[in-house]
CSV table of N, CA and C in Angstrom, one decimal:
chain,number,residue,atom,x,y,z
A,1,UNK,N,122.0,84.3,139.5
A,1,UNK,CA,120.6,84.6,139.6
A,1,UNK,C,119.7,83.7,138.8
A,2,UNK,N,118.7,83.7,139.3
A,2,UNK,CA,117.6,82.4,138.3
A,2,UNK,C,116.7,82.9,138.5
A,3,UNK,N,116.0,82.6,137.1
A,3,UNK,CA,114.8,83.5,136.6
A,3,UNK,C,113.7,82.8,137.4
A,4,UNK,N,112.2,82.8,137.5
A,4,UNK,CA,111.7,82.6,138.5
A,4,UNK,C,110.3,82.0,137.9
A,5,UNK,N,110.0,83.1,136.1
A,5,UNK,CA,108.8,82.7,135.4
A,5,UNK,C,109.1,81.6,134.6
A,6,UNK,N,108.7,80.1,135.1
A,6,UNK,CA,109.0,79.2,134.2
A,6,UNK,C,108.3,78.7,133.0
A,7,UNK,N,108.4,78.5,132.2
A,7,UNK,CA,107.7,77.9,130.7
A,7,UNK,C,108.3,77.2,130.0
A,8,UNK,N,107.2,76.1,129.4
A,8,UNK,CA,107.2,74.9,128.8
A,8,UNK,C,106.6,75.2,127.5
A,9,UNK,N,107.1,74.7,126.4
A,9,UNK,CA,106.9,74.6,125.2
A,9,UNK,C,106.4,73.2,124.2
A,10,UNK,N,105.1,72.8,124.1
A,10,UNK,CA,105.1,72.0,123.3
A,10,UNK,C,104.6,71.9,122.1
A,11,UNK,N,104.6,70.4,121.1
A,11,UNK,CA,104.7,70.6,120.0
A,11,UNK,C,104.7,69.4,119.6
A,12,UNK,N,103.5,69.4,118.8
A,12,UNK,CA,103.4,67.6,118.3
A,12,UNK,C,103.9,67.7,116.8
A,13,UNK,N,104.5,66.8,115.7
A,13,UNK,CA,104.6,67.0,114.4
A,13,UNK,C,105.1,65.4,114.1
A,14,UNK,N,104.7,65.2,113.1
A,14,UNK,CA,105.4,63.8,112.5
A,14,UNK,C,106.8,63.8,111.6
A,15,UNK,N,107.7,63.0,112.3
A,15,UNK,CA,108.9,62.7,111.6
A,15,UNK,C,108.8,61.8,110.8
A,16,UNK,N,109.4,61.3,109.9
A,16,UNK,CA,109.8,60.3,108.6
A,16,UNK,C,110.8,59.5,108.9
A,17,UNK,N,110.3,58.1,109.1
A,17,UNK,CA,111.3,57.2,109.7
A,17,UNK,C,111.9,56.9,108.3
A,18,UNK,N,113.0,57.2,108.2
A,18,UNK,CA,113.7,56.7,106.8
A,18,UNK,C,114.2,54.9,107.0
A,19,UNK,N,113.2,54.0,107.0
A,19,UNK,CA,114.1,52.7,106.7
A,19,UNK,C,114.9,52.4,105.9
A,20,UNK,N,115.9,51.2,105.6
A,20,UNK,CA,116.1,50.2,104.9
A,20,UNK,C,115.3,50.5,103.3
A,21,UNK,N,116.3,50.2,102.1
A,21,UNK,CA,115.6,50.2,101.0
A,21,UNK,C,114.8,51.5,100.9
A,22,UNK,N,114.8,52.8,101.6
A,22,UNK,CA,114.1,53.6,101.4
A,22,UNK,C,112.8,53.9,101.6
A,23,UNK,N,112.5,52.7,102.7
A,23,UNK,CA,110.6,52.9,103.0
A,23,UNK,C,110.3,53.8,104.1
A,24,UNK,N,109.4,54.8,104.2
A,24,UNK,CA,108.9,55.9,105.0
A,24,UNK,C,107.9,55.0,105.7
A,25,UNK,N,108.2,55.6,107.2
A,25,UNK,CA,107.0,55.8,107.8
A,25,UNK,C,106.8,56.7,108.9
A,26,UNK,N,105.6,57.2,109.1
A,26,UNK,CA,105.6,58.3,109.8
A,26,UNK,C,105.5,57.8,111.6
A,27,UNK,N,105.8,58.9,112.4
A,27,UNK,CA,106.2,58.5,113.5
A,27,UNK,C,105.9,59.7,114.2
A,28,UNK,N,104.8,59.3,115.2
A,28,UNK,CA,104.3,60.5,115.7
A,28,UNK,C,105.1,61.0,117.2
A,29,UNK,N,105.4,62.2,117.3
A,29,UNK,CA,106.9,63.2,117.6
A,29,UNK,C,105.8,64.4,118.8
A,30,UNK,N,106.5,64.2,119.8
A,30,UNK,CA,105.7,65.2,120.4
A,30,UNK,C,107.5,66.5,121.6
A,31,UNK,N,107.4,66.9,120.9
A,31,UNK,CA,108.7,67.8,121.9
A,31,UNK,C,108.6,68.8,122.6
A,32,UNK,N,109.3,69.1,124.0
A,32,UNK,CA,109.2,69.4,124.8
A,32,UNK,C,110.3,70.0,125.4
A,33,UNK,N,110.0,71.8,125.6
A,33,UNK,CA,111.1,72.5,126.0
A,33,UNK,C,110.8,72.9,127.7
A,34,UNK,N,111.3,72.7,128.4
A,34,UNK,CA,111.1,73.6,129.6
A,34,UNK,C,112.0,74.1,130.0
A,35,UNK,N,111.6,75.4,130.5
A,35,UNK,CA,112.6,76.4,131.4
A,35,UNK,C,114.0,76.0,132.5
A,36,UNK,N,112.9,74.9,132.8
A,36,UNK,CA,113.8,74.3,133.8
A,36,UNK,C,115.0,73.7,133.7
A,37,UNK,N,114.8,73.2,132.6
A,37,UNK,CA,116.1,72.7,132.1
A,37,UNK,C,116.4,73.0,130.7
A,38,UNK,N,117.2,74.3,130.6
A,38,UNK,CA,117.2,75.4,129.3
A,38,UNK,C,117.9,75.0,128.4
A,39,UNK,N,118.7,74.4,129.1
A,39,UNK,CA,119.8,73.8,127.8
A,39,UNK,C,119.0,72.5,126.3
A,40,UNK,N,118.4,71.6,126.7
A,40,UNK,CA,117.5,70.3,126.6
A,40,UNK,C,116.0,70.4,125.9
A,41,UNK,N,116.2,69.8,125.1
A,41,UNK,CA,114.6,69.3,124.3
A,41,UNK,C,114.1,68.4,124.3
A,42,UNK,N,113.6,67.4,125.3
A,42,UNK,CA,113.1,66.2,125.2
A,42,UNK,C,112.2,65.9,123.9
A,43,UNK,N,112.4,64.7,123.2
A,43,UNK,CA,111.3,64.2,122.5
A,43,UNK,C,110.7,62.9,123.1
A,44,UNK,N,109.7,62.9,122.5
A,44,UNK,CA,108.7,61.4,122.6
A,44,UNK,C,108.4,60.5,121.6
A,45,UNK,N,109.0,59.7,121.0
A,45,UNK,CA,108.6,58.9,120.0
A,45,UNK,C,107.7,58.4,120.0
A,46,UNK,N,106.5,58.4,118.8
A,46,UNK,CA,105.5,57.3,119.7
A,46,UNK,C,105.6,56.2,118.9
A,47,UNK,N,106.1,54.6,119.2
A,47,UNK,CA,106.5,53.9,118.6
A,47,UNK,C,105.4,52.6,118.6
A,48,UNK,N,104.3,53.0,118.5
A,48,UNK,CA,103.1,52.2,118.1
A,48,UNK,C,102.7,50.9,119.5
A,49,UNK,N,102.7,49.7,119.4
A,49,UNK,CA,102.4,48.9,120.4
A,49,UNK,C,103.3,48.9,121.5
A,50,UNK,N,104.6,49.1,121.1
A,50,UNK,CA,105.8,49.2,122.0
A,50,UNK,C,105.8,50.3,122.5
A,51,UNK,N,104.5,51.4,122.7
A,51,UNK,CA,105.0,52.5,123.5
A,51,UNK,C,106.0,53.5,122.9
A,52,UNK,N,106.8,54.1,123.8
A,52,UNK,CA,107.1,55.4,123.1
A,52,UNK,C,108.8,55.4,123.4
A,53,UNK,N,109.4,56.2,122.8
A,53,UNK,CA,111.0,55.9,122.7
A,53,UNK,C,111.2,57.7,123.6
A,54,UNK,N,111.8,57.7,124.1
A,54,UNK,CA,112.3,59.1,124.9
A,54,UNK,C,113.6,59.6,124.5
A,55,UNK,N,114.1,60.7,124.1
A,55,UNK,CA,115.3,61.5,123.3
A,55,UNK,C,115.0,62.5,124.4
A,56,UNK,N,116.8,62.8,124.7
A,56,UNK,CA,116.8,64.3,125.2
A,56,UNK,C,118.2,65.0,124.4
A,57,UNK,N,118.0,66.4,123.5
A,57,UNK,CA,118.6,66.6,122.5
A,57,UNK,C,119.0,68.3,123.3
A,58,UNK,N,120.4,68.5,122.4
A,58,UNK,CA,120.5,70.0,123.2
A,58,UNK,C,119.7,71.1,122.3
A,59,UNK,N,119.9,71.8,123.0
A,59,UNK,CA,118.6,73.0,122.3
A,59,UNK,C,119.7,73.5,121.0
A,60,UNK,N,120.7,73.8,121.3
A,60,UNK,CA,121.7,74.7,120.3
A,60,UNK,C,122.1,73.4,119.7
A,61,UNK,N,122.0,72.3,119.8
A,61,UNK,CA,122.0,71.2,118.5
A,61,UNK,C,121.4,71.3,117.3
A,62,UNK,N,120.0,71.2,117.9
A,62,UNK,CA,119.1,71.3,116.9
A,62,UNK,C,119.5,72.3,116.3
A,63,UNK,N,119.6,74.1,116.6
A,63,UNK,CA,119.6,75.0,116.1
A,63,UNK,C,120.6,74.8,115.0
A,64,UNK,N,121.9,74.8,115.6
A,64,UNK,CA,123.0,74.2,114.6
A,64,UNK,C,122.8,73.5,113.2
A,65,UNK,N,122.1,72.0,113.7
A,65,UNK,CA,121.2,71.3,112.4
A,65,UNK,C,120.7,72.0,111.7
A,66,UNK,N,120.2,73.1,112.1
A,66,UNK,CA,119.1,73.0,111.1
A,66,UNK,C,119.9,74.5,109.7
A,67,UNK,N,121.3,74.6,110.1
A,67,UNK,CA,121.9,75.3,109.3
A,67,UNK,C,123.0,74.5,108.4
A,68,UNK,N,123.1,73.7,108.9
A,68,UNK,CA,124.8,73.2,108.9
A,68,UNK,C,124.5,71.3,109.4
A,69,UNK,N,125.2,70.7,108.9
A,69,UNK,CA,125.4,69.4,110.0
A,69,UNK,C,126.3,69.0,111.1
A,70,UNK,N,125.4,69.1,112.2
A,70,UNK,CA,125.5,69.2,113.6
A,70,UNK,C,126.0,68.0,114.5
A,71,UNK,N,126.6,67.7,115.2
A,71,UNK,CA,126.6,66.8,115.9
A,71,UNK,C,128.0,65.8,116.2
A,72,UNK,N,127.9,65.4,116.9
A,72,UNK,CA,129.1,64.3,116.5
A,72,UNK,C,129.0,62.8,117.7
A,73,UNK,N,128.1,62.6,118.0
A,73,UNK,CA,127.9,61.1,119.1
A,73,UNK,C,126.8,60.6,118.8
A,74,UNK,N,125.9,60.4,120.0
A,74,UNK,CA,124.6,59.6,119.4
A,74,UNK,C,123.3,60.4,118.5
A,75,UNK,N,123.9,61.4,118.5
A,75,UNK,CA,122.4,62.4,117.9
A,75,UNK,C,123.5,63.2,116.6
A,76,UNK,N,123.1,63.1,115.6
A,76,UNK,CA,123.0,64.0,114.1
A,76,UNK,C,122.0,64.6,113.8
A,77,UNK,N,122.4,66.1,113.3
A,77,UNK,CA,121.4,66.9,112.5
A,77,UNK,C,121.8,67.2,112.1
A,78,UNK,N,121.3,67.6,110.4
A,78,UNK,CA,122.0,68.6,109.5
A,78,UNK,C,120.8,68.8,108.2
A,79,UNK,N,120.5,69.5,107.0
A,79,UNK,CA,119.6,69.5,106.2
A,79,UNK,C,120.0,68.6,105.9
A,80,UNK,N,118.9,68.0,105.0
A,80,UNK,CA,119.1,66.7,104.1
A,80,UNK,C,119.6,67.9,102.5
A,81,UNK,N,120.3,67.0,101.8
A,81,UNK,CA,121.6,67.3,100.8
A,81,UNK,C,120.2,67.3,99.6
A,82,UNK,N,119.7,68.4,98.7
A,82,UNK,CA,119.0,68.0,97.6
A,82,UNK,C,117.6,68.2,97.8
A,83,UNK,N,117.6,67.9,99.1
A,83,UNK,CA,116.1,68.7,99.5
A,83,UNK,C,115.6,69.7,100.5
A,84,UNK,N,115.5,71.0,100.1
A,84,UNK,CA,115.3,72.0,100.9
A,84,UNK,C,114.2,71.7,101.6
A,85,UNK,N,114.5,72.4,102.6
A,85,UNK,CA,112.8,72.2,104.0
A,85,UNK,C,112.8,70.9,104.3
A,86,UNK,N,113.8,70.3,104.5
A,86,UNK,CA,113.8,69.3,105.3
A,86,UNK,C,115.3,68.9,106.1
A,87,UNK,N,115.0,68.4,107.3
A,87,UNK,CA,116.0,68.5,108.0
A,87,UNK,C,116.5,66.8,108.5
A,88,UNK,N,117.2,66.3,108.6
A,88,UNK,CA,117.7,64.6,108.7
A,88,UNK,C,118.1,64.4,110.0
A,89,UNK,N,117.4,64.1,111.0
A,89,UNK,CA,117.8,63.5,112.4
A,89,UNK,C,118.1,62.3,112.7
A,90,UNK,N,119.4,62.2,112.7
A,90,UNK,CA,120.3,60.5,113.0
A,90,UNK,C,120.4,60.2,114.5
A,91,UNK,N,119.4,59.0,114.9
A,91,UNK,CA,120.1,58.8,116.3
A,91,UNK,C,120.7,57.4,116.4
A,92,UNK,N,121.6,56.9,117.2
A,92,UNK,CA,122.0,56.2,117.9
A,92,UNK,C,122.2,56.1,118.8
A,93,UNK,N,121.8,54.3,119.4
A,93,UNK,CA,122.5,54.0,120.6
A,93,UNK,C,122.7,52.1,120.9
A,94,UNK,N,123.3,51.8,121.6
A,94,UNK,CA,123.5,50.6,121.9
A,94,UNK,C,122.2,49.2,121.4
A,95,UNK,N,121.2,49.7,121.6
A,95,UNK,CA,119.9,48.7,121.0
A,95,UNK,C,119.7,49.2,119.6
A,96,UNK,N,119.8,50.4,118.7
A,96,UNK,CA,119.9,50.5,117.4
A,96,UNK,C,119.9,51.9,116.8
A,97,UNK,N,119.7,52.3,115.8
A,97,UNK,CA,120.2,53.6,115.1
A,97,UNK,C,118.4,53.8,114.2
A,98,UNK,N,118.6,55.2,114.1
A,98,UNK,CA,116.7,55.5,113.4
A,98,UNK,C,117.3,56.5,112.6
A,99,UNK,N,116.9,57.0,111.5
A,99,UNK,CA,116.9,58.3,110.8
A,99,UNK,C,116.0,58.6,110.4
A,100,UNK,N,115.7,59.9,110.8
A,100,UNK,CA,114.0,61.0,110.5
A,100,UNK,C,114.6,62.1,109.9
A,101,UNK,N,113.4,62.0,108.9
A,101,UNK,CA,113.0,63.0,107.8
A,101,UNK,C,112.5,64.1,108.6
A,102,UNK,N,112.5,65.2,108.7
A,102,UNK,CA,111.2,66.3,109.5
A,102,UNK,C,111.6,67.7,108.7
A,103,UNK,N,109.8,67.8,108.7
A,103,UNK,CA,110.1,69.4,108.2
A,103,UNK,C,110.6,70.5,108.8
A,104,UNK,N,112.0,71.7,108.2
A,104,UNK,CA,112.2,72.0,108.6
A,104,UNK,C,112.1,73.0,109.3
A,105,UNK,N,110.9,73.7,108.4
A,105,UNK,CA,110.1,75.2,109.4
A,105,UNK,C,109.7,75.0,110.4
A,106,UNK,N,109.0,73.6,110.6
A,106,UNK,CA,107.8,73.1,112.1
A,106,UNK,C,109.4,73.1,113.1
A,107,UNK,N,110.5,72.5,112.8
A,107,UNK,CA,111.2,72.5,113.6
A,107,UNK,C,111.7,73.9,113.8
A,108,UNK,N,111.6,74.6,113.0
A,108,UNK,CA,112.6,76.3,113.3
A,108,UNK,C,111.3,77.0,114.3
A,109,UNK,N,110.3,76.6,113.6
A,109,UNK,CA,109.1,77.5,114.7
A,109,UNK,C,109.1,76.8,115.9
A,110,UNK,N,109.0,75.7,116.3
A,110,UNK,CA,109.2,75.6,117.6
A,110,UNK,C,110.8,75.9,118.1
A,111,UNK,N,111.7,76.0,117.7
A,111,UNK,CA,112.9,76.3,118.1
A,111,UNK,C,112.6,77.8,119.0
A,112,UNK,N,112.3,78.3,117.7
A,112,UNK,CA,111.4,80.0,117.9
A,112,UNK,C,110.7,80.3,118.9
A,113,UNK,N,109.6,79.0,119.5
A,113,UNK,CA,108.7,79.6,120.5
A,113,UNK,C,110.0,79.0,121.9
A,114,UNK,N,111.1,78.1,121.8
A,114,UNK,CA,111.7,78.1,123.1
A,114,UNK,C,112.1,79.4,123.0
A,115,UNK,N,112.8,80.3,122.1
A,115,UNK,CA,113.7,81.0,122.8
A,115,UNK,C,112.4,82.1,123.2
A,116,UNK,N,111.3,82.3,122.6
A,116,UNK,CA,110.2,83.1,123.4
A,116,UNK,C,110.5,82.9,124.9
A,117,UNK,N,111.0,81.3,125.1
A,117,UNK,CA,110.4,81.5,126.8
A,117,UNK,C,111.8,81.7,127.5
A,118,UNK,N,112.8,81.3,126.7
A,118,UNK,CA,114.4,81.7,127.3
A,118,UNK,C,115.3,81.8,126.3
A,119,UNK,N,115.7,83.2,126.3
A,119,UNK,CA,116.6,83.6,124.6
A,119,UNK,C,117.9,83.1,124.9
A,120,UNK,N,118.5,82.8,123.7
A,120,UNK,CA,119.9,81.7,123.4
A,120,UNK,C,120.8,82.8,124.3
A,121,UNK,N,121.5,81.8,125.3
A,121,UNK,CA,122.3,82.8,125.7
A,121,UNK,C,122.0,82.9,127.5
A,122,UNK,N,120.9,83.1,128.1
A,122,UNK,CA,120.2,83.4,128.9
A,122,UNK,C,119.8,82.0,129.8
A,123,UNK,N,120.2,80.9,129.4
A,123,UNK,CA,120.0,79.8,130.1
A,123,UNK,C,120.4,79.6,131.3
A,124,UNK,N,121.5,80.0,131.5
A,124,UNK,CA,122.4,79.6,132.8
A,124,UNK,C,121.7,80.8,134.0
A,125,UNK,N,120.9,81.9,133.5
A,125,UNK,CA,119.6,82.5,134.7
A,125,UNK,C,118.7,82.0,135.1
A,126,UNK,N,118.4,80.6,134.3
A,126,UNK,CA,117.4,79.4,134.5
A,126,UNK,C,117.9,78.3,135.5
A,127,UNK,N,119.2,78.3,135.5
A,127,UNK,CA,119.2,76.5,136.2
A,127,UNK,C,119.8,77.4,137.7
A,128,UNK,N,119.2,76.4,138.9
A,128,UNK,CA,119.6,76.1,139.9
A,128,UNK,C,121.5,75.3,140.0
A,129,UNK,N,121.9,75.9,139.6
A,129,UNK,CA,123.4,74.9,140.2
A,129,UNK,C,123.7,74.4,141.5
A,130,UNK,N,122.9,75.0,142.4
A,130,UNK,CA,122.9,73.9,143.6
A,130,UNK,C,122.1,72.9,143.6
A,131,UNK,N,121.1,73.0,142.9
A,131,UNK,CA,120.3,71.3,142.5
A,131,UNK,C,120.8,70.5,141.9
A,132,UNK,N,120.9,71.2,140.4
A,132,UNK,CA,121.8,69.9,139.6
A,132,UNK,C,122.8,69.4,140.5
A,133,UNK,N,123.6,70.1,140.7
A,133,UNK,CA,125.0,69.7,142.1
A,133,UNK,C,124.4,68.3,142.7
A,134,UNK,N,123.2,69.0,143.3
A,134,UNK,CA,123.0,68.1,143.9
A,134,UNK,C,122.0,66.3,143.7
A,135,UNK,N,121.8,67.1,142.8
A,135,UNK,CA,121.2,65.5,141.8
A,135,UNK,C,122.3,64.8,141.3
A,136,UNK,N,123.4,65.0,140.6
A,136,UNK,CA,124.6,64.8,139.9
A,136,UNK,C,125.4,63.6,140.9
A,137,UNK,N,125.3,65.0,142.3
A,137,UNK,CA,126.6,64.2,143.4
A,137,UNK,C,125.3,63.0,144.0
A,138,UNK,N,124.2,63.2,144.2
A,138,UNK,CA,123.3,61.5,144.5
A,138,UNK,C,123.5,60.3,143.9
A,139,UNK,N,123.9,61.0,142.6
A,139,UNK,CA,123.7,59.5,141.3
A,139,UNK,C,125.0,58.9,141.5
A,140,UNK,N,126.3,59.8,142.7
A,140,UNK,CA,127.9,59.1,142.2
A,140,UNK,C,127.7,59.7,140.4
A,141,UNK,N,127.9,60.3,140.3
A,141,UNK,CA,127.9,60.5,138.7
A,141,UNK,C,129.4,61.4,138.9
């Protein structure tokens, strides 16, 4: 059965790009939950002249992170060690690796307003599995 009222959750906030030598800079973050795809949190990097960097992170990742450290491939979360209310998002991939600082209430409240729109658990009443099916089997995937 699949639920029918769909909703999207957004949410702008600035991450802390941890460079080299320890230099900050901020990196404006816009994330994006939809129904449609329950599992998934897209982000948007906005990465200045070069346009914007695109992340798609699982929802119970983040959640995980933000108790414990989470993860184990191209995406890490976990608190940062020594500083409370802050949470340390490690990504990777083949062009290079970024680590963000972000606070970690802005991240729990929006966590909060996804499961407003689909409670943990309840995802799989959201997806169509004869689409995905069928997106999946087009790609040869």
């Amino acid at each position: 059965m699949m639920a029918n009222d769909h909703g999207t959750v957004l949410a702008t906030m600035i991450f802390n790009l941890v460079a080299p030598a320890g230099v900050i800079a901020p990196v404006g973050v816009e994330l994006r939950y939809d129904s449609r795809n329950p599992y998934e949190i897209s982000m948007k990097l906005n990465v200045g002249t070069d346009g914007q960097v695109d992340w798609v992170i699982a929802r119970d990742l983040l959640a995980d992170g933000l108790i414990a450290e989470a993860g184990e491939g191209d995406v890490r979360i976990g608190p940062r060690r020594g500083f409370p209310g802050l949470v340390v998002i490690e990504m990777s991939s083949p062009s290079g690796q970024a680590s963000f600082e972000v606070n970690a209430d802005q991240l729990a409240d929006f966590l909060n307003d996804t499961y407003d729109v689909v409670e943990p658990g309840d995802e799989h009443r959201w997806m169509n599995v004869d689409e995905v099916l069928s997106q999946l089997l087009s790609h040869n995937l």
